[in-house]
Amino acid sequence: MDQIKWWAIESEEAIKLLNSDVRGLNEEERRKRLEKYGLNEIRGREKTPLEIFIKQFKNPIMLVLIVSTFAFIFLNFIAEAVVVFIIVIISALVGFLQEWKSENIIKELKRFMMLKALVYSNGKVLEVDSRYLVPGDVILVEAGMKVPADARILESKELSVDEAILTGESFPVNKDAKKVDEDASLPERTCMIYAGTLVTTGWAKALVVATGNSTEVGKISKSVESAEVTTPLLKKLAKFSKQLSIGITLVAIFTFLLGVIRGYDPVYVFVAALSFAVAVIPEVLPAMVTMTLAFGVRDMAKKNALVKSLPAVETLGSVNVICTDKTGTLTQNKMKVVKIVTNEAEFDLDSYVTLGEREDVRKLIIAGYLCNTAVCESGKCRGDPMEIALLDLAMKFDIKVDFELIDQIPFDSKRKYMAVAVRFDEKMYVIVKGAPEVLKNMVGGNIPEFEKYAEMGMRVLAFAWKEVEDFRTFSLFKLENLEFLGYQCFIDPPRDDAAESISKCKEAGIRVIMITGDHPATAATIAGWIGIDGKAVSGRELEKMSMDEAVKNYSVFARVSPEQKFEIVKALKKQGNVVAVTGDGVNDAPALKLADCGVAMGSGSEVSKEAADIVLLDDSFSTIVNAVEVGRDIFRKMQRIIAWLLPASGGQGSIVLAAFLFGIALPMSPIHVLWINTITAGLLGMMLVFEKMEEDLLRMKPTKGEIMNKKILFRIAYLSLACVILAYYLYFDIGKSSAAVNGVIAFQAWYLLTPYLDKSFFRVGFRNKFAVLGILATLLIQIAITNAAIMKLEPMSVEEWLKVIAFGSLGFIIVELERLIEAAFRKLRVRA
């Protein structure tokens, strides 16, 4: 079947070749074909646990550690070799666990993101999981959908498809059912639609001809998009690690030369320099940061926010402007027709139960029933909420019309109307629904006032029709001189938590801007209900003013075009803001792409989901606020990891450097330096990853700047120096290497209690239970190996242990003093 050139044969022949029917396959036949062809998914060979584990040994840092292990063995320093080997295994296990966990998390998220397809079965349209499509299925695709399989078009209307994923062509391709030459290249096959491409306009009925690995995209790629965890932050850390490695190598060489010049044994100096290099390399840092990101993705998923792109996790912590839709995000997206307005009168539907008997009302309801793409069957409805509300109203008044659809113009946000040509009651009508200001021109300009309904918070749809004698296609028909039927007015009440979420954003220093296609009066009313300040500005008014000034002065934008939404986001970014944008439609994609963080609605189009970084399963604005909170927590947690790990590594390495620099005795042997690195990085440091979410994050201002800031660098410098001073003091005072070793470990354990950059331990307390457990475990391990004289550690008395632990609190005390001094200076600045 792969050899058939489906684009070169007529659609009827394609149906025969696949033994299908234009009404679709029945369920039994679909089940048989599914067994024959398999699931419609691109199947690639997944990495085995062993492959992931072996991969951990292929990075430069691990190679340095492995070479160091063999160097120690060659020089007959077996104990040192064993310790470095332990470091290698711990680092590999940490890396393996984080990658394995990350892949499983992303697999689970992909399950939530599974594509849905509309498939015909015995003439009825069903929504199914796209994995269960089979060759011979007849599918329906509409604007905003991702094509679920390769298919031959049977019929279409104004269909255009973005095929950039396959062809690289940046502009959508117009499609129809006409066959093309058998030698046509893929971009020229205008009667075919391909899996993974995006429908930008119109609709089509199409015959599935290939699924899974047999699709064009399946032939290009043997596996689903890779879940490789790589982000701008990790790239910066990788660059930092390379620079650090070069610096460490140079310092290690300098240390070796200095030691030899000062008369130390060259072998001993070499081992010491090598130990210095191993100790200073933060080998677990990338794994710890990646685990933090992966756990953050999982936490966001629990809050109904699916993260497609890990950089979005980093960005969320810095967002200070959110541009949000109104319908479905700030409101319940449960449309209900509450008022009907005709040329003769207006009626509140809750007050009138016999309206269906009025001819003018009946015509208006029939128009809403016929000019509609929503489908309601067996109590379940699928489609646009406003169109579902129109069907609900018709059913309420027991209005159901048998009709034949002849032609249609799909709704488009630029046109702001939809039109159908239908035959019913033995007559032919052209029916139009859309924005009142657009239909005004089609009916000659004489329509009732509609602004007052919008000012009451309602969305207003206008309806008009015209009886026609001979209709062939809209391309030969002018929409003019129509009969105005009236308005149907909808209400979509705000979500219960919308006002609270807006209030949280204000407290968090985040400005909320509403961008909607609604009438300005409707937008302003809803905005006022939920606490978004300021009056609304319309798209027409925007055309006459500077966009830079508009985004400074307005927070409610109504009746804007997709291009204007894009320009609003562009202007906000130009002013230095970090912008998150929500969207659900095809035309929202440019703004979602431009935003620092694009947020698509789970109920929205596949095009918007494709362009976004995050997808909201519940479409709720409060979920965005929760995701921002998680993003801030992740950002600050990564800062704490770096602020703890690098002073620890710097202090250990500086102890070796200081000995040779000043020509004094090394307070510990190379194996001790290696062991400190193992127990602190492998046990203590990992506890920071599992810390629960920080409190009061939304009361803080958005984060700014790099993960590695001046404050962290300053802390690395003074804590590394303090660690060196402590090690030498305890060594010379007590006279045992074990005192220096345990003093450095105690120093880092105490510091683990207060790694925050701006919060005192006395404010936070013992909230990180994992840190407390890690400290107790480390203490027990050190007491055991010290008293057992393992690794040449001298046993210590109770008094010596108490002294070491007490003096180990030096780092804790210094950090707390730093915060007190900083707070005092802050108060002085405020007074000044």
Tab-separated table of N, CA, C and O in Angstrom, residues 254-313:
chain	number	residue	atom	x	y	z
A	254	PHE	N	49.272	24.695	38.629
A	254	PHE	CA	49.995	25.667	39.446
A	254	PHE	C	50.298	25.104	40.830
A	254	PHE	O	51.402	25.276	41.367
A	255	THR	N	49.303	24.405	41.408
A	255	THR	CA	49.484	23.793	42.731
A	255	THR	C	50.603	22.756	42.705
A	255	THR	O	51.442	22.696	43.608
A	256	PHE	N	50.607	21.951	41.669
A	256	PHE	CA	51.646	20.918	41.538
A	256	PHE	C	53.034	21.559	41.432
A	256	PHE	O	53.981	21.161	42.140
A	257	LEU	N	53.164	22.538	40.559
A	257	LEU	CA	54.457	23.206	40.382
A	257	LEU	C	54.905	23.897	41.669
A	257	LEU	O	56.083	23.842	42.049
A	258	LEU	N	53.938	24.537	42.358
A	258	LEU	CA	54.255	25.234	43.606
A	258	LEU	C	54.737	24.252	44.665
A	258	LEU	O	55.716	24.524	45.389
A	259	GLY	N	54.065	23.107	44.747
A	259	GLY	CA	54.458	22.100	45.731
A	259	GLY	C	55.842	21.545	45.461
A	259	GLY	O	56.632	21.337	46.384
A	260	VAL	N	56.141	21.306	44.184
A	260	VAL	CA	57.473	20.780	43.824
A	260	VAL	C	58.554	21.806	44.136
A	260	VAL	O	59.611	21.476	44.682
A	261	ILE	N	58.259	23.083	43.796
A	261	ILE	CA	59.236	24.152	44.064
A	261	ILE	C	59.518	24.272	45.554
A	261	ILE	O	60.658	24.508	45.988
A	262	ARG	N	58.496	24.071	46.379
A	262	ARG	CA	58.664	24.196	47.835
A	262	ARG	C	59.257	22.942	48.466
A	262	ARG	O	59.416	22.870	49.685
A	263	GLY	N	59.572	21.931	47.635
A	263	GLY	CA	60.303	20.766	48.143
A	263	GLY	C	59.468	19.597	48.578
A	263	GLY	O	60.000	18.647	49.175
A	264	TYR	N	58.158	19.616	48.305
A	264	TYR	CA	57.324	18.473	48.661
A	264	TYR	C	57.614	17.314	47.707
A	264	TYR	O	58.112	17.501	46.587
A	265	ASP	N	57.284	16.117	48.161
A	265	ASP	CA	57.448	14.923	47.326
A	265	ASP	C	56.575	15.061	46.080
A	265	ASP	O	55.362	15.263	46.196
A	266	PRO	N	57.144	14.974	44.868
A	266	PRO	CA	56.386	15.182	43.632
A	266	PRO	C	55.173	14.261	43.522
A	266	PRO	O	54.109	14.694	43.052
A	267	VAL	N	55.315	12.983	43.903
A	267	VAL	CA	54.181	12.058	43.815
A	267	VAL	C	53.051	12.522	44.739
A	267	VAL	O	51.883	12.549	44.370
A	268	TYR	N	53.431	12.898	45.957
A	268	TYR	CA	52.438	13.356	46.935
A	268	TYR	C	51.755	14.640	46.432
A	268	TYR	O	50.544	14.793	46.547
A	269	VAL	N	52.565	15.545	45.881
A	269	VAL	CA	52.017	16.797	45.363
A	269	VAL	C	51.066	16.525	44.194
A	269	VAL	O	49.996	17.133	44.092
A	270	PHE	N	51.453	15.581	43.345
A	270	PHE	CA	50.592	15.242	42.204
A	270	PHE	C	49.243	14.694	42.685
A	270	PHE	O	48.186	15.080	42.186
A	271	VAL	N	49.308	13.798	43.667
A	271	VAL	CA	48.087	13.211	44.221
A	271	VAL	C	47.231	14.292	44.882
A	271	VAL	O	46.008	14.320	44.746
A	272	ALA	N	47.894	15.225	45.590
A	272	ALA	CA	47.168	16.304	46.257
A	272	ALA	C	46.500	17.217	45.227
A	272	ALA	O	45.351	17.636	45.399
A	273	ALA	N	47.246	17.549	44.160
A	273	ALA	CA	46.684	18.410	43.112
A	273	ALA	C	45.517	17.730	42.404
A	273	ALA	O	44.509	18.361	42.071
A	274	LEU	N	45.671	16.426	42.196
A	274	LEU	CA	44.596	15.661	41.561
A	274	LEU	C	43.365	15.623	42.471
A	274	LEU	O	42.222	15.773	42.007
A	275	SER	N	43.593	15.457	43.757
A	275	SER	CA	42.495	15.460	44.733
A	275	SER	C	41.807	16.818	44.754
A	275	SER	O	40.582	16.915	44.869
A	276	PHE	N	42.616	17.873	44.654
A	276	PHE	CA	42.068	19.230	44.591
A	276	PHE	C	41.118	19.369	43.405
A	276	PHE	O	39.997	19.880	43.531
A	277	ALA	N	41.559	18.877	42.247
A	277	ALA	CA	40.742	18.995	41.038
A	277	ALA	C	39.427	18.234	41.185
A	277	ALA	O	38.347	18.743	40.844
A	278	VAL	N	39.504	17.020	41.718
A	278	VAL	CA	38.307	16.200	41.882
A	278	VAL	C	37.341	16.857	42.874
A	278	VAL	O	36.128	16.862	42.693
A	279	ALA	N	37.893	17.424	43.937
A	279	ALA	CA	37.060	18.028	44.978
A	279	ALA	C	36.339	19.272	44.491
A	279	ALA	O	35.178	19.517	44.846
A	280	VAL	N	37.003	20.067	43.675
A	280	VAL	CA	36.435	21.352	43.260
A	280	VAL	C	35.400	21.187	42.142
A	280	VAL	O	34.468	21.976	42.022
A	281	ILE	N	35.539	20.157	41.309
A	281	ILE	CA	34.587	19.953	40.215
A	281	ILE	C	33.196	19.653	40.783
A	281	ILE	O	33.022	18.685	41.523
A	282	PRO	N	32.203	20.478	40.478
A	282	PRO	CA	30.833	20.235	40.979
A	282	PRO	C	30.117	19.217	40.094
A	282	PRO	O	29.195	19.549	39.345
A	283	GLU	N	30.540	17.960	40.203
A	283	GLU	CA	30.075	16.958	39.248
A	283	GLU	C	28.580	16.665	39.329
A	283	GLU	O	27.966	16.224	38.363
A	284	VAL	N	27.963	16.897	40.477
A	284	VAL	CA	26.529	16.584	40.601
A	284	VAL	C	25.632	17.794	40.307
A	284	VAL	O	24.408	17.669	40.331
A	285	LEU	N	26.228	18.949	40.028
A	285	LEU	CA	25.421	20.153	39.822
A	285	LEU	C	24.435	20.016	38.660
A	285	LEU	O	23.241	20.280	38.838
A	286	PRO	N	24.862	19.602	37.449
A	286	PRO	CA	23.886	19.484	36.354
A	286	PRO	C	22.756	18.520	36.688
A	286	PRO	O	21.593	18.787	36.374
A	287	ALA	N	23.095	17.400	37.335
A	287	ALA	CA	22.063	16.418	37.686
A	287	ALA	C	21.072	17.000	38.691
A	287	ALA	O	19.859	16.804	38.576
A	288	MET	N	21.590	17.724	39.686
A	288	MET	CA	20.717	18.307	40.701
A	288	MET	C	19.777	19.346	40.099
A	288	MET	O	18.575	19.394	40.421
A	289	VAL	N	20.303	20.180	39.210
A	289	VAL	CA	19.481	21.210	38.577
A	289	VAL	C	18.422	20.574	37.682
A	289	VAL	O	17.248	20.976	37.688
A	290	THR	N	18.818	19.556	36.911
A	290	THR	CA	17.870	18.900	36.024
A	290	THR	C	16.777	18.184	36.810
A	290	THR	O	15.607	18.203	36.431
A	291	MET	N	17.157	17.560	37.921
A	291	MET	CA	16.147	16.920	38.766
A	291	MET	C	15.168	17.953	39.305
A	291	MET	O	13.954	17.716	39.381
A	292	THR	N	15.678	19.105	39.683
A	292	THR	CA	14.813	20.166	40.193
A	292	THR	C	13.814	20.587	39.120
A	292	THR	O	12.619	20.770	39.395
A	293	LEU	N	14.289	20.748	37.891
A	293	LEU	CA	13.403	21.115	36.789
A	293	LEU	C	12.364	20.027	36.534
A	293	LEU	O	11.180	20.309	36.337
A	294	ALA	N	12.806	18.769	36.524
A	294	ALA	CA	11.888	17.661	36.247
A	294	ALA	C	10.821	17.552	37.324
A	294	ALA	O	9.633	17.336	37.029
A	295	PHE	N	11.213	17.697	38.586
A	295	PHE	CA	10.228	17.656	39.665
A	295	PHE	C	9.265	18.845	39.560
A	295	PHE	O	8.082	18.727	39.883
A	296	GLY	N	9.785	19.980	39.103
A	296	GLY	CA	8.924	21.142	38.903
A	296	GLY	C	7.890	20.891	37.826
A	296	GLY	O	6.723	21.284	37.960
A	297	VAL	N	8.303	20.221	36.747
A	297	VAL	CA	7.370	19.864	35.674
A	297	VAL	C	6.267	18.960	36.230
A	297	VAL	O	5.083	19.130	35.933
A	298	ARG	N	6.677	18.007	37.056
A	298	ARG	CA	5.690	17.102	37.667
A	298	ARG	C	4.729	17.876	38.572
A	298	ARG	O	3.510	17.656	38.549
A	299	ASP	N	5.269	18.792	39.368
A	299	ASP	CA	4.417	19.574	40.270
A	299	ASP	C	3.434	20.434	39.486
A	299	ASP	O	2.283	20.620	39.897
A	300	MET	N	3.893	20.997	38.347
A	300	MET	CA	2.985	21.801	37.534
A	300	MET	C	1.877	20.937	36.947
A	300	MET	O	0.728	21.370	36.837
A	301	ALA	N	2.226	19.710	36.548
A	301	ALA	CA	1.212	18.808	35.993
A	301	ALA	C	0.134	18.517	37.027
A	301	ALA	O	-1.054	18.412	36.691
A	302	LYS	N	0.535	18.384	38.286
A	302	LYS	CA	-0.445	18.159	39.354
A	302	LYS	C	-1.382	19.350	39.499
A	302	LYS	O	-2.498	19.209	39.995
A	303	LYS	N	-0.913	20.527	39.082
A	303	LYS	CA	-1.730	21.745	39.154
A	303	LYS	C	-2.381	22.052	37.801
A	303	LYS	O	-2.753	23.181	37.513
A	304	ASN	N	-2.481	21.025	36.928
A	304	ASN	CA	-3.159	21.145	35.623
A	304	ASN	C	-2.415	21.997	34.608
A	304	ASN	O	-3.020	22.519	33.669
A	305	ALA	N	-1.097	22.161	34.777
A	305	ALA	CA	-0.290	22.889	33.790
A	305	ALA	C	0.754	21.932	33.223
A	305	ALA	O	1.657	21.510	33.939
A	306	LEU	N	0.605	21.569	31.957
A	306	LEU	CA	1.537	20.647	31.312
A	306	LEU	C	2.641	21.433	30.621
A	306	LEU	O	2.380	22.246	29.741
A	307	VAL	N	3.873	21.204	31.026
A	307	VAL	CA	5.015	21.936	30.491
A	307	VAL	C	5.583	21.178	29.300
A	307	VAL	O	6.025	20.038	29.429
A	308	LYS	N	5.552	21.812	28.123
A	308	LYS	CA	6.121	21.208	26.926
A	308	LYS	C	7.594	21.523	26.791
A	308	LYS	O	8.348	20.803	26.151
A	309	SER	N	8.003	22.643	27.366
A	309	SER	CA	9.366	23.134	27.167
A	309	SER	C	9.954	23.537	28.512
A	309	SER	O	9.447	24.438	29.180
A	310	LEU	N	11.026	22.856	28.946
A	310	LEU	CA	11.611	23.146	30.248
A	310	LEU	C	12.088	24.590	30.411
A	310	LEU	O	12.060	25.120	31.517
A	311	PRO	N	12.528	25.280	29.350
A	311	PRO	CA	12.877	26.689	29.553
A	311	PRO	C	11.718	27.507	30.116
A	311	PRO	O	11.936	28.514	30.792
A	312	ALA	N	10.477	27.060	29.840
A	312	ALA	CA	9.322	27.786	30.365
A	312	ALA	C	9.299	27.769	31.882
A	312	ALA	O	8.836	28.716	32.523
A	313	VAL	N	9.813	26.688	32.474
A	313	VAL	CA	9.865	26.592	33.931
A	313	VAL	C	10.756	27.696	34.487
A	313	VAL	O	10.443	28.333	35.494
